[in-house]
XYZ file of C-alpha atoms in Angstrom:
590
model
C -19.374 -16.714 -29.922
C -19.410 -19.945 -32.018
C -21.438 -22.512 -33.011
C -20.826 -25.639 -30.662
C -19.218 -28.440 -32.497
C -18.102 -25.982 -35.421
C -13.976 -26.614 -35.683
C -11.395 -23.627 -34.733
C -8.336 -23.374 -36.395
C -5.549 -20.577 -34.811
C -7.425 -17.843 -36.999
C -11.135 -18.409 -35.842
C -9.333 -18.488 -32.197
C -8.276 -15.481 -32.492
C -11.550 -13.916 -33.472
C -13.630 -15.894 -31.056
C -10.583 -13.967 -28.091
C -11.521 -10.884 -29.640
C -15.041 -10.509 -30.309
C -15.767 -12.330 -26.520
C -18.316 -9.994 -24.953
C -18.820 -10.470 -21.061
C -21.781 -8.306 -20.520
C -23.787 -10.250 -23.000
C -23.387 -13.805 -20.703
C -25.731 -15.351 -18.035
C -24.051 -17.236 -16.233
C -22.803 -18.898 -12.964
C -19.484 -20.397 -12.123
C -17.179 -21.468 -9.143
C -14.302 -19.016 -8.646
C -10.796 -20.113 -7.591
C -7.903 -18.170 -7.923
C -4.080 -18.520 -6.768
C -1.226 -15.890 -7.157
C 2.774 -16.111 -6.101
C 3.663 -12.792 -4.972
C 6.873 -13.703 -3.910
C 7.810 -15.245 -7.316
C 6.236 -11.750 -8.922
C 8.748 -10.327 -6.804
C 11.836 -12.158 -8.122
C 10.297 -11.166 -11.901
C 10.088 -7.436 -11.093
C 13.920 -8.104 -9.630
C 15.989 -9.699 -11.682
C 14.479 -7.663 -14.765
C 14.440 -4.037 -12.645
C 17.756 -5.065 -10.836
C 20.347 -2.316 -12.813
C 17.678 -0.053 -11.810
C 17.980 0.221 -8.172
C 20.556 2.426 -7.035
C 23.726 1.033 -5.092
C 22.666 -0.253 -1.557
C 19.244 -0.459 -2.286
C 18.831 -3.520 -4.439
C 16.106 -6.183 -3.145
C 16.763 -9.008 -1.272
C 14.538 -12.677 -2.193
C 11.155 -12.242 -0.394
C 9.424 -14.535 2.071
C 6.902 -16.766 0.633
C 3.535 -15.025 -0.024
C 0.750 -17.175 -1.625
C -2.427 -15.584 -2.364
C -5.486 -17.534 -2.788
C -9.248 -16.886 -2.948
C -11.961 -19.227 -3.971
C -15.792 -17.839 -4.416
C -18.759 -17.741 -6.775
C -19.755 -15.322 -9.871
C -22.483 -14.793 -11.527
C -23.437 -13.197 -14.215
C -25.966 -11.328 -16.343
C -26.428 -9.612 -19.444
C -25.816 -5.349 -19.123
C -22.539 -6.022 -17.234
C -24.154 -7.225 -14.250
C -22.487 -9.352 -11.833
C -22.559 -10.909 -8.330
C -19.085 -11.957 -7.186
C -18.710 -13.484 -4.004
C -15.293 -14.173 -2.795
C -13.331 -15.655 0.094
C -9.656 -15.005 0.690
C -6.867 -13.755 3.283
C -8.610 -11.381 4.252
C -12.124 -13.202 4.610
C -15.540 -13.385 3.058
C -16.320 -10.482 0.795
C -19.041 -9.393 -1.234
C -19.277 -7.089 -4.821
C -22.655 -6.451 -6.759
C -23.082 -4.395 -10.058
C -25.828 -3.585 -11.693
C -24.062 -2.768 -14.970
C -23.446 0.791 -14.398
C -22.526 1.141 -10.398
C -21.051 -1.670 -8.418
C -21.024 -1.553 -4.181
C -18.215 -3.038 -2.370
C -19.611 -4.594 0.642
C -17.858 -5.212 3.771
C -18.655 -4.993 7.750
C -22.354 -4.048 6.938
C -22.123 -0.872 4.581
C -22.038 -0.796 0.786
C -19.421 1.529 -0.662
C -20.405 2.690 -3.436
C -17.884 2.981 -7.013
C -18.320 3.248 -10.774
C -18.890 0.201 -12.321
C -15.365 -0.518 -13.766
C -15.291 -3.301 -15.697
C -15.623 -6.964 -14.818
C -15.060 -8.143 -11.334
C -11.779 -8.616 -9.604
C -9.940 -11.154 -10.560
C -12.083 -12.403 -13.539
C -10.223 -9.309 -15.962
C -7.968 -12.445 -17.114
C -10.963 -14.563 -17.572
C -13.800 -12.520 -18.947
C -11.940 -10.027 -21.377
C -9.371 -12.728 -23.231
C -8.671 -10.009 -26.075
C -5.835 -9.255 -23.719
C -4.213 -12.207 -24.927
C -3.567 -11.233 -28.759
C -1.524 -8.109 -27.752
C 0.639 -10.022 -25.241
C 1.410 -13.569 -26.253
C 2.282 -15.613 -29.342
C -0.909 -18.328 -29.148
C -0.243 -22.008 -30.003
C -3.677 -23.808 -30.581
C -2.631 -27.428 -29.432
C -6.280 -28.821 -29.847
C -9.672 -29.138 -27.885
C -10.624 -30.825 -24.459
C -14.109 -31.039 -22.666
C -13.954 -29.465 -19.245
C -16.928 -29.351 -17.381
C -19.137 -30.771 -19.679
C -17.997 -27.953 -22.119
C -15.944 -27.822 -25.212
C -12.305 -26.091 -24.687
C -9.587 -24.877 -26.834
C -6.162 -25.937 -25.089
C -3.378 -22.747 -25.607
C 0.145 -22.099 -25.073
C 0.700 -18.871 -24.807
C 4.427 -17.416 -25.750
C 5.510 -13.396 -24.730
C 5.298 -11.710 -28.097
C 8.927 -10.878 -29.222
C 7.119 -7.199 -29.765
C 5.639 -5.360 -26.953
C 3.621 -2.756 -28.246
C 2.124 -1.493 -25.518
C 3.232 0.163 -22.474
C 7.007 0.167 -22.136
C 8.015 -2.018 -18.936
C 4.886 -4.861 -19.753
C 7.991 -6.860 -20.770
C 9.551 -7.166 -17.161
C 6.006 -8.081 -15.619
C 5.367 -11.148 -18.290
C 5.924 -15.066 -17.456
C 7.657 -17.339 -19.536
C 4.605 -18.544 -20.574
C 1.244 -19.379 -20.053
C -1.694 -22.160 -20.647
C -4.943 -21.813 -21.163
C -8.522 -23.158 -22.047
C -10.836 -21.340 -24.166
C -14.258 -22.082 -23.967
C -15.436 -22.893 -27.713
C -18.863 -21.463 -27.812
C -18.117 -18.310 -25.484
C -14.832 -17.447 -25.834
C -13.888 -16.685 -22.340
C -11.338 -18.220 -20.447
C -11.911 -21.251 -18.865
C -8.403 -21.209 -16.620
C -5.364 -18.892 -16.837
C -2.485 -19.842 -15.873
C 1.275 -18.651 -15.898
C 4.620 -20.174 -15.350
C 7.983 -18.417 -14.644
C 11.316 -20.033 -14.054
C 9.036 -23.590 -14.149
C 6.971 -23.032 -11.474
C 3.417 -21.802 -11.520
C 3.137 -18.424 -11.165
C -0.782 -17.691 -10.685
C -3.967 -19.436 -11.914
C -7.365 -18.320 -12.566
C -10.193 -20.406 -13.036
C -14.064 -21.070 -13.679
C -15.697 -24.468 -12.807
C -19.205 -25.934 -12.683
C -20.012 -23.185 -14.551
C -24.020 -22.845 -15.649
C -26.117 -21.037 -18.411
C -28.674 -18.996 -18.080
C -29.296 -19.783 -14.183
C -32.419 -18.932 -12.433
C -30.597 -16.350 -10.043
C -29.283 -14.072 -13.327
C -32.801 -13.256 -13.516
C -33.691 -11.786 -10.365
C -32.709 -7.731 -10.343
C -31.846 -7.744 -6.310
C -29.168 -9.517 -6.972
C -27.048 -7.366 -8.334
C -28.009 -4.769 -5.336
C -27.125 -4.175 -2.020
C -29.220 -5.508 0.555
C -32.235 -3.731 1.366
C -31.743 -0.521 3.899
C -27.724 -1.367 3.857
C -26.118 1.837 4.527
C -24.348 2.989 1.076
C -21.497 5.632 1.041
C -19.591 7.199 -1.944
C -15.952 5.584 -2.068
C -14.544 9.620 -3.175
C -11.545 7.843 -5.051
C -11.854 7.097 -9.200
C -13.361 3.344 -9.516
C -10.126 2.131 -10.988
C -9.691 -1.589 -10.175
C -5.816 -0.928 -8.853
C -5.818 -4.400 -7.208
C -5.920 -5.728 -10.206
C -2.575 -4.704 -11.907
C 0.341 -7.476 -10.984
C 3.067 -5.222 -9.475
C 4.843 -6.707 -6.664
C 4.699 -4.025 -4.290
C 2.852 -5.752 -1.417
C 0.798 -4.329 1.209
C -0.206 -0.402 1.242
C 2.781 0.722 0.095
C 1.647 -0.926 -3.122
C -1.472 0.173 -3.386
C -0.311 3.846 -3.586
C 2.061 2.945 -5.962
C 0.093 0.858 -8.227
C -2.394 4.371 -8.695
C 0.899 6.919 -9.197
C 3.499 5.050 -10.733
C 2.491 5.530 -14.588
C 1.098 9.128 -14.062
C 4.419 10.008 -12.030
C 6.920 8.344 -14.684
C 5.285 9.569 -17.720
C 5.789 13.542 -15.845
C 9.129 12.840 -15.582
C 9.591 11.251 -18.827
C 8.030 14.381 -20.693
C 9.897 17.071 -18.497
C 13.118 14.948 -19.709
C 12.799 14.663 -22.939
C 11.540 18.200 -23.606
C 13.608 20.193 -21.682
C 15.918 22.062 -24.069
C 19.950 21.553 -24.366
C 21.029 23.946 -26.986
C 24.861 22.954 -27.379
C 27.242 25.361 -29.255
C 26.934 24.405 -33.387
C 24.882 25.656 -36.134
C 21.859 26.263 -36.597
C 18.987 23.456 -37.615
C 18.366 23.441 -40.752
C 15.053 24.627 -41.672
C 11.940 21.392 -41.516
C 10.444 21.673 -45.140
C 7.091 19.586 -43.720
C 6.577 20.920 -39.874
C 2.710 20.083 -40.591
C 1.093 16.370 -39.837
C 0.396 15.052 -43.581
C -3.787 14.376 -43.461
C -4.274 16.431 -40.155
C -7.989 17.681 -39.152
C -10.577 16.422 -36.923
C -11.257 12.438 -36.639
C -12.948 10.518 -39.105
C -16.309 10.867 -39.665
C -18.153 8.151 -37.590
C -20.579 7.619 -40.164
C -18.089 6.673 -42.899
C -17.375 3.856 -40.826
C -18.043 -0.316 -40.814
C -17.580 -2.598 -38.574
C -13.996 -4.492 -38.593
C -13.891 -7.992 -40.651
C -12.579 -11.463 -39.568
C -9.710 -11.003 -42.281
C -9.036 -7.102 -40.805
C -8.557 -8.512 -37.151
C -6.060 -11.450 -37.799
C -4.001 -9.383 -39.989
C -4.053 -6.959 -36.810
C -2.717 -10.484 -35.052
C -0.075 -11.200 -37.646
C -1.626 -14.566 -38.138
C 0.091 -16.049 -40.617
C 2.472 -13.932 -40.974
C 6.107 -14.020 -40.574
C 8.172 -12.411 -38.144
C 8.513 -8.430 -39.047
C 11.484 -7.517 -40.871
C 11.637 -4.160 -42.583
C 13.391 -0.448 -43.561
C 12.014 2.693 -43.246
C 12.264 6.136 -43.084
C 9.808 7.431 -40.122
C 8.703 10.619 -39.800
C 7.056 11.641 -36.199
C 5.358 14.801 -35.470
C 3.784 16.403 -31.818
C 1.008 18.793 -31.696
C 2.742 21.202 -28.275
C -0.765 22.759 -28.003
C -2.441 19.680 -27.956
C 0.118 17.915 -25.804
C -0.448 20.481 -22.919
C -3.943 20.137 -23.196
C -3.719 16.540 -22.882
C -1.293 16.690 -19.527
C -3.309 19.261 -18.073
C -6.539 16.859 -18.726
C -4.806 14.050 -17.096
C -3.634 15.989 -14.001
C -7.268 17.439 -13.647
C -8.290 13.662 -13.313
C -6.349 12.920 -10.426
C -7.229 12.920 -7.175
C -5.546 15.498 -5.288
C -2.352 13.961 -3.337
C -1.378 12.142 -7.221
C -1.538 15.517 -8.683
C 1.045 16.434 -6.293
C 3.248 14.175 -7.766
C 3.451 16.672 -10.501
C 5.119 19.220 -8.647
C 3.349 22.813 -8.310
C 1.955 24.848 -11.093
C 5.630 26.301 -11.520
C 6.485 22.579 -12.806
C 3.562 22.942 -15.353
C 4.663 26.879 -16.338
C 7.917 25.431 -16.738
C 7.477 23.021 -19.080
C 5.194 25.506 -21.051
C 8.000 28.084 -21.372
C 9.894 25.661 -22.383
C 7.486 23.070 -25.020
C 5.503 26.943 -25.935
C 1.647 25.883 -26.945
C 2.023 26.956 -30.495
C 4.984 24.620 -31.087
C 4.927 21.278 -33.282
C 7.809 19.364 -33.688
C 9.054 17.283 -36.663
C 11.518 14.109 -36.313
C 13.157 11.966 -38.868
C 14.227 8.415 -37.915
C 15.339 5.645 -40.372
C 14.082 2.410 -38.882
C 15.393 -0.856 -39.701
C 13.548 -4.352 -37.748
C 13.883 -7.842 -37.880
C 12.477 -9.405 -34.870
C 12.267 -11.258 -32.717
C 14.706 -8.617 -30.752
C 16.917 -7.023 -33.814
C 16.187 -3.287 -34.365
C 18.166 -0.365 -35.204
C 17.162 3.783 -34.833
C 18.911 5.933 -36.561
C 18.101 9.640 -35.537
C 18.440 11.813 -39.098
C 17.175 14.813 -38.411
C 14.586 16.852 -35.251
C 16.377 14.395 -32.636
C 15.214 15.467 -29.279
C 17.587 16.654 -26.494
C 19.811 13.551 -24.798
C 18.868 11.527 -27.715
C 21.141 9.174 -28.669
C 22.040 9.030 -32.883
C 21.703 5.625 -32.920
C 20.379 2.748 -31.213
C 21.095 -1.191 -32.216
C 19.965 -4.076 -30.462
C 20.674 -7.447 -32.227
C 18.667 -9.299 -29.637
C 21.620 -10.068 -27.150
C 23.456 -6.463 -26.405
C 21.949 -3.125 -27.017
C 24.122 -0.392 -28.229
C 23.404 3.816 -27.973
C 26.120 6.349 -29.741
C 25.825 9.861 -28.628
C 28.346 12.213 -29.867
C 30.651 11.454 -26.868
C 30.144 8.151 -25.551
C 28.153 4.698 -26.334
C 25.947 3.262 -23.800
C 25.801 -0.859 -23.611
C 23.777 -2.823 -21.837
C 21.604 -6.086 -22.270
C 19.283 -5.870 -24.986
C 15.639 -4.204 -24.666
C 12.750 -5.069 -26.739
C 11.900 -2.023 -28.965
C 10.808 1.477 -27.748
C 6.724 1.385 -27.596
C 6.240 4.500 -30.306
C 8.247 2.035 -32.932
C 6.908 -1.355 -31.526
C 3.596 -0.045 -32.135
C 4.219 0.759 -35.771
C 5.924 -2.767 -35.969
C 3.317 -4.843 -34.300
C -0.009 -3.889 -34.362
C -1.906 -6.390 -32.134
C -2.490 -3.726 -29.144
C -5.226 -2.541 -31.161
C -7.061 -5.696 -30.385
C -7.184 -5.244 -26.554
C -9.976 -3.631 -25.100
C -10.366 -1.427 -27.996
C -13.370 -0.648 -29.869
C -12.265 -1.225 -33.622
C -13.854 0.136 -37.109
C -12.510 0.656 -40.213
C -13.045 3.181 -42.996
C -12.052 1.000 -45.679
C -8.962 1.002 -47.834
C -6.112 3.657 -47.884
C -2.716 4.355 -49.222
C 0.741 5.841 -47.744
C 3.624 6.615 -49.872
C 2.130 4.024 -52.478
C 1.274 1.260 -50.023
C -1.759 -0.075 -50.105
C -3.420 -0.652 -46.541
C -6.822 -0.477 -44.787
C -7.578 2.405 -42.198
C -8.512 1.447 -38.842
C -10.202 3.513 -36.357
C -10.225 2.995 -32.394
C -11.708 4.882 -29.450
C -10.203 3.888 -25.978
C -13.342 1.925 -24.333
C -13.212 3.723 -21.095
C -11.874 7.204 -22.054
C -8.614 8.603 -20.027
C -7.917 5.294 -18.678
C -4.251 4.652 -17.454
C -4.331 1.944 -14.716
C -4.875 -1.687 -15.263
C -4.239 -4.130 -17.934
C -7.461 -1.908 -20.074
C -6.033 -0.462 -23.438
C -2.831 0.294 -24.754
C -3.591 3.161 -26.822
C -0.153 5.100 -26.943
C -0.069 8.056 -24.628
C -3.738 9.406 -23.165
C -4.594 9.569 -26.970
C -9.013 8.898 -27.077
C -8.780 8.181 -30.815
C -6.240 6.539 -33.081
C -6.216 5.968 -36.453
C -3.792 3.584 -37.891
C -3.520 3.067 -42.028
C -2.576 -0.839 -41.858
C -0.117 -2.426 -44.567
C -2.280 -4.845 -46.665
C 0.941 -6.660 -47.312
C 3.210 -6.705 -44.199
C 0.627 -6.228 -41.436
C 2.740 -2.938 -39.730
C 1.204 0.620 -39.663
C 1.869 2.807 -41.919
C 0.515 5.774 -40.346
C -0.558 6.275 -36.637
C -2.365 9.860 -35.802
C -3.787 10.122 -32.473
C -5.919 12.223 -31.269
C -7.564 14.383 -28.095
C -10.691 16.143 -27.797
C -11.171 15.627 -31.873
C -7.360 16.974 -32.549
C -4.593 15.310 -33.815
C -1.465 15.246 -31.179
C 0.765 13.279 -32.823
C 1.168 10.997 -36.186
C 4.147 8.392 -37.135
C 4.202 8.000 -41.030
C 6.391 5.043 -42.623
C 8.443 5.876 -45.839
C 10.033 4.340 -48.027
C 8.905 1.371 -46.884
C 11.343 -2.264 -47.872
C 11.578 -5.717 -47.101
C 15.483 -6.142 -47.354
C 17.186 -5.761 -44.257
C 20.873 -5.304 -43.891
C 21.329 -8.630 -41.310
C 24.939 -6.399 -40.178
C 22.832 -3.385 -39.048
C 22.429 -4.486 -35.234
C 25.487 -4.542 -34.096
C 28.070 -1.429 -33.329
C 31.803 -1.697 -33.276
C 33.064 0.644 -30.315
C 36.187 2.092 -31.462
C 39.460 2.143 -29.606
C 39.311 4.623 -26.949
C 35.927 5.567 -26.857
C 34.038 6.613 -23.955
C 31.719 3.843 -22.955
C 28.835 3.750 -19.874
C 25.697 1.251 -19.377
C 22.711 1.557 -20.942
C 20.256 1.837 -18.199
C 17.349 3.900 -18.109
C 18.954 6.755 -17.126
C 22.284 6.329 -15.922
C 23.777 6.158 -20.117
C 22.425 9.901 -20.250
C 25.127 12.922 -18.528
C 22.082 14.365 -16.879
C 22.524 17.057 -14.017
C 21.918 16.089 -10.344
C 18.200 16.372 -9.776
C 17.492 14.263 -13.127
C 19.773 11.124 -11.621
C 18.317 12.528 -7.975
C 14.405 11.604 -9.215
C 15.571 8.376 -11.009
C 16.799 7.119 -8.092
C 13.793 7.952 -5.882
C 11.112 6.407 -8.301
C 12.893 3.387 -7.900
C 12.949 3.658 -4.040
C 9.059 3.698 -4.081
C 5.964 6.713 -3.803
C 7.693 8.748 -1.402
C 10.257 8.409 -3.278
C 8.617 9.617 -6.465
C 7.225 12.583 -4.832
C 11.034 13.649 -4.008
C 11.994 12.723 -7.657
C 9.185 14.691 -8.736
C 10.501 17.964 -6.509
C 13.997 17.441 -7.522
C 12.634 17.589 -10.642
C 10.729 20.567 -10.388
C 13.159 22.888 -8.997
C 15.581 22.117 -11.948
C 13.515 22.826 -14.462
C 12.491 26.283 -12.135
C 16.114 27.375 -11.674
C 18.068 25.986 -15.150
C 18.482 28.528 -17.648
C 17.494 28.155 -21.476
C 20.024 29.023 -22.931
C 24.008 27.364 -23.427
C 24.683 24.515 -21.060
C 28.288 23.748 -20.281
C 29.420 20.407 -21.829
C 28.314 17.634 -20.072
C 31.012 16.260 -17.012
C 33.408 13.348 -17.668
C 32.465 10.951 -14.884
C 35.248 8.843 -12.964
C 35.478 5.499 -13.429
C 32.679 3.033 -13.240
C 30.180 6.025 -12.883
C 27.591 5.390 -15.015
């Protein structure tokens, strides 16, 4: 919070966004809220249209506005009363800070608290902002009776969180800040110049009467209560466009489901006739052992969280050499944590234990792996990978993107396509705002990597094993990161994350240079050579079942189930050792 009257340049903005604390308000405030599915929907198609396979791509939906209008209020603990009006009629939600009870057609279901209340996330927990958007402080307005801080808000040219945020993301976005609080006063996004939702708070009051009176964050007296049996996630509020109860299914099983299918991918062996690797000189994790001490820790500064923003900064351009290592032990523990978390038909998704004992035999528990990349950036959208050594199977040896086209070279082909914004692992190193959202941030002071200077910054994911939602971006199901931060450039040197109090994985930054080569995003394709598009899948000569389970995540949950199956039996039935070389597809298969 600020003092009222006090003046807020872009810096103090950004501090007031991230140290905003919901559960310490009293308040009360009009709700209205207005969302355009059917403009969600053209988002999610035009950006996920060379997705679909042939036959299947979607057609322009029917209009579908939603709107709700109601009345929150507040208290300090995380307590809230949200009352709420829309499509499908009056509805009522109480929490007192630790349980909340959904109430509907005289019974009170009863779920873990959650967070704030749907659709406030946007409103009440604004540190959501600093990871997405570019903010543009274009001066101050009274609304209400209070003081405001007008924004534009621009899609970062880095997305460091999860991987597809950048196809759900408008062109941009307004809104007011309240001065003293720092919650959002009104959200609201535009796409293609019309609006695409807007949230909002009006007449709101301090400190009302009501906020002190306990019943009102209960359910009625003698109101049948009954345990909801599913995890309290607040699904309804992620923006996919699925509509209806399709959606809801596959708003809960989409990440879990793609990340399975992503890891069975990538670590499935290939072992191709050629020599031998040569032997890794540094398989260990340089600093590895159990998290930092809590005690040896303060809390973040002002100066330590804009330089997490980039404020002032200029756009990231850089060399380096990465190096990347995975814990397998840890790894498996960490999938076999997340699929004990799920409620039953999700885990499903996973395919039967044979799925699980396959991907053991084949990623063995005492394994750790050891990559070298050389990483050149110079945003917004230039980036080049170069693979050098510990490349994983299908992996291309290079990857360019000079913000237009996006180029990968395997040893038989090269895969083009429109260009992508860079891979979350090296977006993370290269823009370190995620950090800021929903996170709870410490630092243990100043530290040094390969002779840079930086400050190490500890975070614990504020909910635990959290995957659905807007919530944290912590890469991976990681609890704990620790990221050593450039004092000079504002990237990560360093990233180890952790489970259970072990490192899993850590991304270290050598070599570390400001000149970029401005020729190093582009790739000349060579008379002759084999070229295929670069989507997510389809640039990769992947048998069947891979291609089979792309095509039915796309198609929707039943779909992903199938994918998932397809999956499974491949990795059951393909043997470990020499594959034939991969088939020469006709024209225009891609």
């Amino acid at each position: 919070m600020t003092t009222p009257g006090e003046p807020i340049d872009l810096p103090a903005l950004v501090v007031l966004l991230y140290r905003a604390d919901w559960t310490r308000l009293s308040l009360s405030a009009a709700v209205h809220r207005r969302h355009d599915q059917a403009l969600r929907n053209k988002i999610y198609n035009i950006r996920d249209m060379s997705e679909y396979p042939p036959g299947h791509e979607p057609s322009d939906a029917e209009p579908a506005i939603e709107e709700a209008r109601g009345r929150i209020l507040l208290a300090p603990g995380g307590r809230y009363r949200d009352e709420v009006t829309d499509e499908d009629g009056p509805g009522l939600t109480v929490c007192d800070g630790e349980t909340r009870w959904v109430i509907s057609e005289g019974i009170a279901t009863r779920r873990d608290a959650g967070g704030p209340p749907y659709p406030l996330g946007d409103l009440l927990t604004p540190s959501w902002l600093l990871t997405e958007f570019d903010l543009d402080l274009t001066g101050t307005s009274v609304v209400g009776g209070r003081t405001a801080c007008r924004v534009i808000a621009t899609p970062r040219s880095v997305v460091p969180g999860i991987g597809g945020a950048w196809k759900h993301r408008p062109d941009q976005a307004f809104a007011l800040v309240d001065a003293e609080l720092g919650i959002l006063l009104s959200y609201e996004e535009v796409f293609d110049g019309r609006q695409l939702k807007i949230t909002e708070l009006t007449d709101l009051l301090l400190d009302p009467p009501a906020a002190a009176e306990p019943s009102q964050f209960l359910p009625p007296a003698g109101m049948p209560v009954r345990d909801d049996g599913q995890p309290g996630e607040r699904a309804a509020d992620l923006n996919y466009a699925i509509p209806g109860v399709l959606g809801q299914v596959a708003r809960l099983v989409a990440g879990p489901a793609a990340a399975a299918v992503g890891f069975a991918a990538r670590h499935a062996p290939v072992r191709s006739p050629g020599p031998p690797a040569q032997p890794d000189d540094e398989p260990g994790m340089p600093g590895t052992g159990r998290a930092t001490d809590r005690a040896q820790l303060m809390p973040v500064t002002d100066d330590l969280v804009t330089l997490l923003y980039r404020s002032g900064l200029p756009p990231q351009a850089f060399t380096a050499e990465v190096h990347e290592w995975i814990d397998g032990a840890v790894a498996m523990r960490m999938g076999a944590a997340l699929r004990a978390r799920l409620p039953p038909f999700v885990d499903g998704i996973f395919g039967p234990d044979q799925l699980w004992d396959a991907l053991g035999d084949r990623f063995p528990l005492a394994d750790s792996t050891h990559r070298i990349t050389r990483l050149t950036v110079a945003m917004p959208g230039r980036y080049r990978i170069d693979h050098l050594a510990g490349a994983r199977p299908h992996e291309p040896a290079t990857i360019a993107c000079d913000g237009e086209r996006l180029w990968k070279v395997y040893p038989n082909r090269v895969a083009t396509g429109p260009g992508q914004p860079l891979t979350p692992d090296y977006a993370r190193l290269a823009d370190q705002s995620y950090l800021l959202s929903d996170c709870e941030l410490a630092t243990a002071g100043d530290a040094e990597v390969d002779g840079r200077r930086g400050f190490l910054v500890v975070t614990d994911r504020v909910d635990g094993l959290r995957f659905f939602g807007r919530g944290s971006q912590l890469p991976g199901l990681s609890e704990h990161v620790e990221v050593v931060l450039d004092a000079e450039l504002g990237i990560a040197l360093r990233e180890t994350t952790y489970f259970d109090g072990e490192p899993v994985s850590c991304i270290e930054l050598r070599h570390v240079s400001a000149q970029v080569d401005p020729g190093a995003f582009r790739i000349e394709v060579g008379p002759g050579t084999r070229t295929v598009g670069a989507g997510p899948l389809s640039d990769v000569d992947l048998p069947g079942p891979l291609k089979a389970a792309k095509g039915a995540v796309v198609l929707g949950t039943a779909g992903v189930v199938a994918g998932a199956i397809a999956l499974t039996g491949w990795l059951q039935k393909r043997p470990a050792g020499q594959q034939p070389p991969p088939r020469q597809p006709p024209p225009g298969d891609s």
